[in-house]
CSV table of C-alpha atoms in Angstrom, one decimal:
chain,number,residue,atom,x,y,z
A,121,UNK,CA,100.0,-33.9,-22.2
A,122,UNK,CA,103.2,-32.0,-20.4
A,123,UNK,CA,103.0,-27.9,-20.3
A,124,UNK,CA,105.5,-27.8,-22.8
A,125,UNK,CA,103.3,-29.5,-25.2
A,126,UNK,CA,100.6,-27.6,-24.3
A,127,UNK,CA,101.7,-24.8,-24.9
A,128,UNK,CA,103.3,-25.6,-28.3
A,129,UNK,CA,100.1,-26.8,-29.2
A,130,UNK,CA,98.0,-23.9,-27.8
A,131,UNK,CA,100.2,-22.0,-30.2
A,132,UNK,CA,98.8,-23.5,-33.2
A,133,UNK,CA,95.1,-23.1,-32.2
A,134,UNK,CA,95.6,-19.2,-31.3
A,135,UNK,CA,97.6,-18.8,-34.8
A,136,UNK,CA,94.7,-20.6,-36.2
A,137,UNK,CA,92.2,-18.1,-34.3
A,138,UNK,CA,94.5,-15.2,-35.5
A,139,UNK,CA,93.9,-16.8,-39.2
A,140,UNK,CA,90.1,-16.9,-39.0
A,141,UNK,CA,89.9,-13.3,-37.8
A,142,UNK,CA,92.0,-12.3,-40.5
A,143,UNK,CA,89.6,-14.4,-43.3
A,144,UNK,CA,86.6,-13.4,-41.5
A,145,UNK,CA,87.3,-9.4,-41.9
A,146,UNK,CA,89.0,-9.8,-45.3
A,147,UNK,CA,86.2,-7.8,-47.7
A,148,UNK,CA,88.3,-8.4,-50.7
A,149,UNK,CA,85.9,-11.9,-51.9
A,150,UNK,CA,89.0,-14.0,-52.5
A,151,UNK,CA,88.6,-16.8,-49.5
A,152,UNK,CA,84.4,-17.4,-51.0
A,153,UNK,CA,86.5,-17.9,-54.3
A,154,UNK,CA,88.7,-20.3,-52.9
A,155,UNK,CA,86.4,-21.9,-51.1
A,156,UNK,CA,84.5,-23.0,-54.5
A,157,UNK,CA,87.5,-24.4,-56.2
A,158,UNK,CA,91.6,-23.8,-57.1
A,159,UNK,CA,93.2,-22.7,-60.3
A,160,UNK,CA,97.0,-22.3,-60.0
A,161,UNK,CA,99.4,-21.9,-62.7
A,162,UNK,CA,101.9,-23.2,-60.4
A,163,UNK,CA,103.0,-26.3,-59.2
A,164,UNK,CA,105.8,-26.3,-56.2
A,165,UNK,CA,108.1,-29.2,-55.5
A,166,UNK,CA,110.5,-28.0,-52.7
A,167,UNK,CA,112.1,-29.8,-49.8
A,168,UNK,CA,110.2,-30.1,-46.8
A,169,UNK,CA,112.7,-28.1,-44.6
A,170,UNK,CA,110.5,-25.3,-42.7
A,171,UNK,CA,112.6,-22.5,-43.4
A,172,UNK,CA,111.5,-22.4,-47.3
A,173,UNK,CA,107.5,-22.0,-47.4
A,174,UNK,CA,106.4,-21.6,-51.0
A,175,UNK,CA,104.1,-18.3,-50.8
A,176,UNK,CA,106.2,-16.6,-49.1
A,177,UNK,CA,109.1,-17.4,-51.1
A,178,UNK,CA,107.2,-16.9,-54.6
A,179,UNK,CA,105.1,-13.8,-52.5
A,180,UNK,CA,101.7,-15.7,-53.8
A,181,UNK,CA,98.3,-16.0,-52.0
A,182,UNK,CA,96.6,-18.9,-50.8
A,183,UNK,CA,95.6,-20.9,-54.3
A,184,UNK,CA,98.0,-19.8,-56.2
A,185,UNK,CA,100.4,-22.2,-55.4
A,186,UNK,CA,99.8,-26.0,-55.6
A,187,UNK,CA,102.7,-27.6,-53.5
A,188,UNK,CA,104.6,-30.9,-52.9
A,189,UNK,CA,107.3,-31.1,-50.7
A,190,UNK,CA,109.5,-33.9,-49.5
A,191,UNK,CA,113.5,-34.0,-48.2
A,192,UNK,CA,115.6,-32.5,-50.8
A,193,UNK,CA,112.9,-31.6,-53.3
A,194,UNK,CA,113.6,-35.5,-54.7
A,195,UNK,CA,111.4,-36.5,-58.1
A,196,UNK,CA,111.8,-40.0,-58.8
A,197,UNK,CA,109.5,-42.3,-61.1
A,198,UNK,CA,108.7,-45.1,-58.3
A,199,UNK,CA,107.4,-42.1,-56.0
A,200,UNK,CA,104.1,-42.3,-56.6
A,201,UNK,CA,102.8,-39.6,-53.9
A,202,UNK,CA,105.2,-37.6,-56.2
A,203,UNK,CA,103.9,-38.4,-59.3
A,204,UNK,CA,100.0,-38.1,-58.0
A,205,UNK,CA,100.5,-34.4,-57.2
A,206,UNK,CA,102.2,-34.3,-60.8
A,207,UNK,CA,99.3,-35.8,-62.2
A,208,UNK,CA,96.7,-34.0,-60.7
A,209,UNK,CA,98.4,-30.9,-61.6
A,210,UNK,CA,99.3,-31.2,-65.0
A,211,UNK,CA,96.3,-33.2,-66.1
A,212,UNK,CA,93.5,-31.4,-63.8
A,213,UNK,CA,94.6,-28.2,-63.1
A,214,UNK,CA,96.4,-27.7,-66.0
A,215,UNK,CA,98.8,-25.5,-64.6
A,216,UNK,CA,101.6,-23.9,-66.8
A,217,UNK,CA,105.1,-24.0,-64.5
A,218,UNK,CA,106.6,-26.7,-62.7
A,219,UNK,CA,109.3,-25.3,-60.4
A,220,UNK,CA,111.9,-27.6,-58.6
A,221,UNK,CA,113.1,-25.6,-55.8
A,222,UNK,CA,116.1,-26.7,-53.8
A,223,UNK,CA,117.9,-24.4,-51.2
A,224,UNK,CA,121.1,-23.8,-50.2
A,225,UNK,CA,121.9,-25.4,-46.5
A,226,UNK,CA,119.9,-28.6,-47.1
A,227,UNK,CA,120.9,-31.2,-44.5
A,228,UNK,CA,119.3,-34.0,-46.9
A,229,UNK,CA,122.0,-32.9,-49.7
A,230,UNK,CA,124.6,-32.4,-47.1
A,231,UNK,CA,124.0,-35.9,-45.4
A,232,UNK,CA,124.2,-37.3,-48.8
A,233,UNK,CA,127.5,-36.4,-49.0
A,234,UNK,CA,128.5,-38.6,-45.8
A,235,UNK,CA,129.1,-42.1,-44.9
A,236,UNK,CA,127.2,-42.5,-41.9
A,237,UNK,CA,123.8,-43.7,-41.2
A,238,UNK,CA,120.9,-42.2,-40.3
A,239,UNK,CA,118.8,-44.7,-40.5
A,240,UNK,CA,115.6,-45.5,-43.1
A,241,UNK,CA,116.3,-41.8,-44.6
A,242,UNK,CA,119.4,-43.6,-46.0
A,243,UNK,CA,117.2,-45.3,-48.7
A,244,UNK,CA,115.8,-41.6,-49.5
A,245,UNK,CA,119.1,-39.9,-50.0
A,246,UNK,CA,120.5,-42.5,-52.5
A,247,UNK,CA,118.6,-40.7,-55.4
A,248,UNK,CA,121.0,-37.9,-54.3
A,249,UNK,CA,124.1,-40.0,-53.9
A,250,UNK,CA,123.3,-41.0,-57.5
A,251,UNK,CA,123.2,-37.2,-58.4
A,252,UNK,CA,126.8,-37.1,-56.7
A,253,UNK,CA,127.9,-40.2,-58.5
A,254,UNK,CA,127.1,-38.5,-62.0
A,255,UNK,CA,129.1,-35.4,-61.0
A,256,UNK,CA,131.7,-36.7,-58.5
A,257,UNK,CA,134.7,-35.5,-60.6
A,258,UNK,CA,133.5,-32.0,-60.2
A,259,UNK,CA,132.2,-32.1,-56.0
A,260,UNK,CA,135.2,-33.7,-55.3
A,261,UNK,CA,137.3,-31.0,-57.1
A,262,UNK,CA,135.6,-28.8,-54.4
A,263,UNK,CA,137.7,-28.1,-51.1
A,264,UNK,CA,135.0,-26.3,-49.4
A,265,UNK,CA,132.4,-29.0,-47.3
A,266,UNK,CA,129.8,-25.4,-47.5
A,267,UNK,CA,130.7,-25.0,-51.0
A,268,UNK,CA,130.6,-28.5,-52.3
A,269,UNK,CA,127.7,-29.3,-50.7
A,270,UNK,CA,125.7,-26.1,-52.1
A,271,UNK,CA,127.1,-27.4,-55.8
A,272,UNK,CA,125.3,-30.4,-55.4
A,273,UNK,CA,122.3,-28.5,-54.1
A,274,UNK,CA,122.7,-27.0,-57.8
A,275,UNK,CA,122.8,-30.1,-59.3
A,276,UNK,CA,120.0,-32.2,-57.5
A,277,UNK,CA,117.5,-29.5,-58.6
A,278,UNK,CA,119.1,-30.0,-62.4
A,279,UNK,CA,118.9,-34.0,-61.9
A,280,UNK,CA,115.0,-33.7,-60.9
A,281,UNK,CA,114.0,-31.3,-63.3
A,282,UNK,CA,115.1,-33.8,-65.9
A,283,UNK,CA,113.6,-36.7,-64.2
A,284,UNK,CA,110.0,-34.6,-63.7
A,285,UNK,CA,110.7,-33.8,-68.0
A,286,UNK,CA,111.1,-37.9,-68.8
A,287,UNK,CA,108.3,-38.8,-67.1
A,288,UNK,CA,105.4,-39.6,-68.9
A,289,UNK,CA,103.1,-37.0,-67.7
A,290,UNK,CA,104.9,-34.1,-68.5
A,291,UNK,CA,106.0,-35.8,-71.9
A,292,UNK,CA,102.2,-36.4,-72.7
A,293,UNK,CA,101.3,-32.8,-71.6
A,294,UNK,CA,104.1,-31.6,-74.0
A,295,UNK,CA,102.9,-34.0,-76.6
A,296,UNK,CA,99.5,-32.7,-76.4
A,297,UNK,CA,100.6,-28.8,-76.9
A,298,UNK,CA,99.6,-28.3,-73.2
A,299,UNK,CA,102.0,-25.0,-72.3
A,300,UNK,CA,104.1,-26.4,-69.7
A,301,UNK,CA,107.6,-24.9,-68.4
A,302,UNK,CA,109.7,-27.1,-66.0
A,303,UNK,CA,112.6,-24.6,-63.5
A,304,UNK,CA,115.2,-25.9,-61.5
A,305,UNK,CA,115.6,-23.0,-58.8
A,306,UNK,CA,117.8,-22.4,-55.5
A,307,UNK,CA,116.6,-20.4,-52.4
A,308,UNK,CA,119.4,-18.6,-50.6
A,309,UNK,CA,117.7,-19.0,-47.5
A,310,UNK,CA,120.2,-16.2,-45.7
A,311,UNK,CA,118.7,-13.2,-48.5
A,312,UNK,CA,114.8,-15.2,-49.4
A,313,UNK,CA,116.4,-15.2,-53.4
A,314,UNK,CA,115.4,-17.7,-55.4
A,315,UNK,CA,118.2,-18.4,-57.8
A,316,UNK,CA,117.0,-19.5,-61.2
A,317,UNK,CA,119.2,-22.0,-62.6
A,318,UNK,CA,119.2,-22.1,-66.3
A,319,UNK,CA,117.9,-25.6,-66.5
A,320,UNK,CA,114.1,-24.6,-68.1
A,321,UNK,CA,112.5,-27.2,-70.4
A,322,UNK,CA,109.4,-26.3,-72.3
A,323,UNK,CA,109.5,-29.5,-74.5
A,324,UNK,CA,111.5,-32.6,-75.3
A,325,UNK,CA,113.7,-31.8,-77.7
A,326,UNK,CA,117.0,-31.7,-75.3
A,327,UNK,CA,116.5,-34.7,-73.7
A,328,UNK,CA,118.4,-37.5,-75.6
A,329,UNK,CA,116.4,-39.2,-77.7
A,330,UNK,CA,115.6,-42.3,-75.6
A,331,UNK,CA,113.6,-39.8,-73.2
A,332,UNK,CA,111.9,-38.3,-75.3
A,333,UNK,CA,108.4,-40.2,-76.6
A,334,UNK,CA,107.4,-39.7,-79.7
């Protein structure tokens, strides 16, 4: 391995020595409790850009946030790693929010918006090409590349929040009086606010009635 790997690496086991200090002199009883099991209320899906950590966006603690994460916060029904975190937290830790969580600044959203390649990733942004389809009337009205591109940040998060409320297991949860909310939310990465969006569901009553299941 090169020095400059080594010592990128070497950085991750000191940060990790750091970490075990800090959990080894923490008297407060909360890591024992983790260590025997989770119970979040929330489930997470962001984008997997580094700048936008969950916990220290939301300011939770370790298990308080259950998280999945993948480029441009995407929920689609043929992603099943997607809808295996959904799953599991809906129907096993029966937690009550679902936040989609998109930022401002995505370079998934803002490749979308291009017609080059970039190679397998291509097949990935298409969900969000789709999302500019559905509102190209409106982007295109946009002169700004910054500003157009932040609007369809807005309405990717929008786009997934509805496609998380068809699916079946948040329909079921809803179906079965399980309390579940589902937010669409932007992070302004330049001030750490997370923007709420207006775009809550708490049921299936707004969705058109072919998505919602009886």
């Amino acid at each position: 391995m090169c020095n400059s790997l080594k010592e990128s690496f070497n950085k991750i086991i000191e940060g990790n020595k750091d970490w075990v200090n800090f959990v080894k002199n923490d008297n407060s009883g909360r890591f024992e409790q983790l260590a025997k099991g989770q119970n979040p209320e929330i489930l997470w899906i962001g984008c997997a850009d580094s700048r936008v950590p969950a916990n220290e966006i939301t300011g939770t603690k370790p298990g308080e946030v259950f998280v999945h994460r993948n480029i441009a916060n995407v929920c689609v029904h043929s992603d099943m790693n997607m809808l295996s975190v959904l799953d599991y937290a809906v129907n096993v830790l029966k937690v009550k929010h679902i936040i989609v969580a998109g930022h401002y600044g995505c370079g998934g959203v803002a490749a979308s918006l291009s017609r080059s390649q970039f190679g397998i990733i291509d097949n990935w942004l298409s969900h969000i090409k789709d999302v500019y389809r559905l509102h190209s009337s409106e982007i295109d009205s946009i002169e700004d590349a910054e500003k157009k591109a932040d609007r369809l940040v807005e309405l990717n998060v929008e786009e997934q929040v509805f496609n998380l409320c068809t699916s079946s297991i948040v329909q079921n949860a809803w179906k079965n009086d399980q309390p579940l909310a589902v937010h669409g939310m932007v992070i302004n990465i330049g001030t750490g606010e997370l923007i709420d969006q207006n775009c809550t569901f708490t049921n299936n009553e707004s969705l058109g009635q072919v998505f919602a299941f009886k």
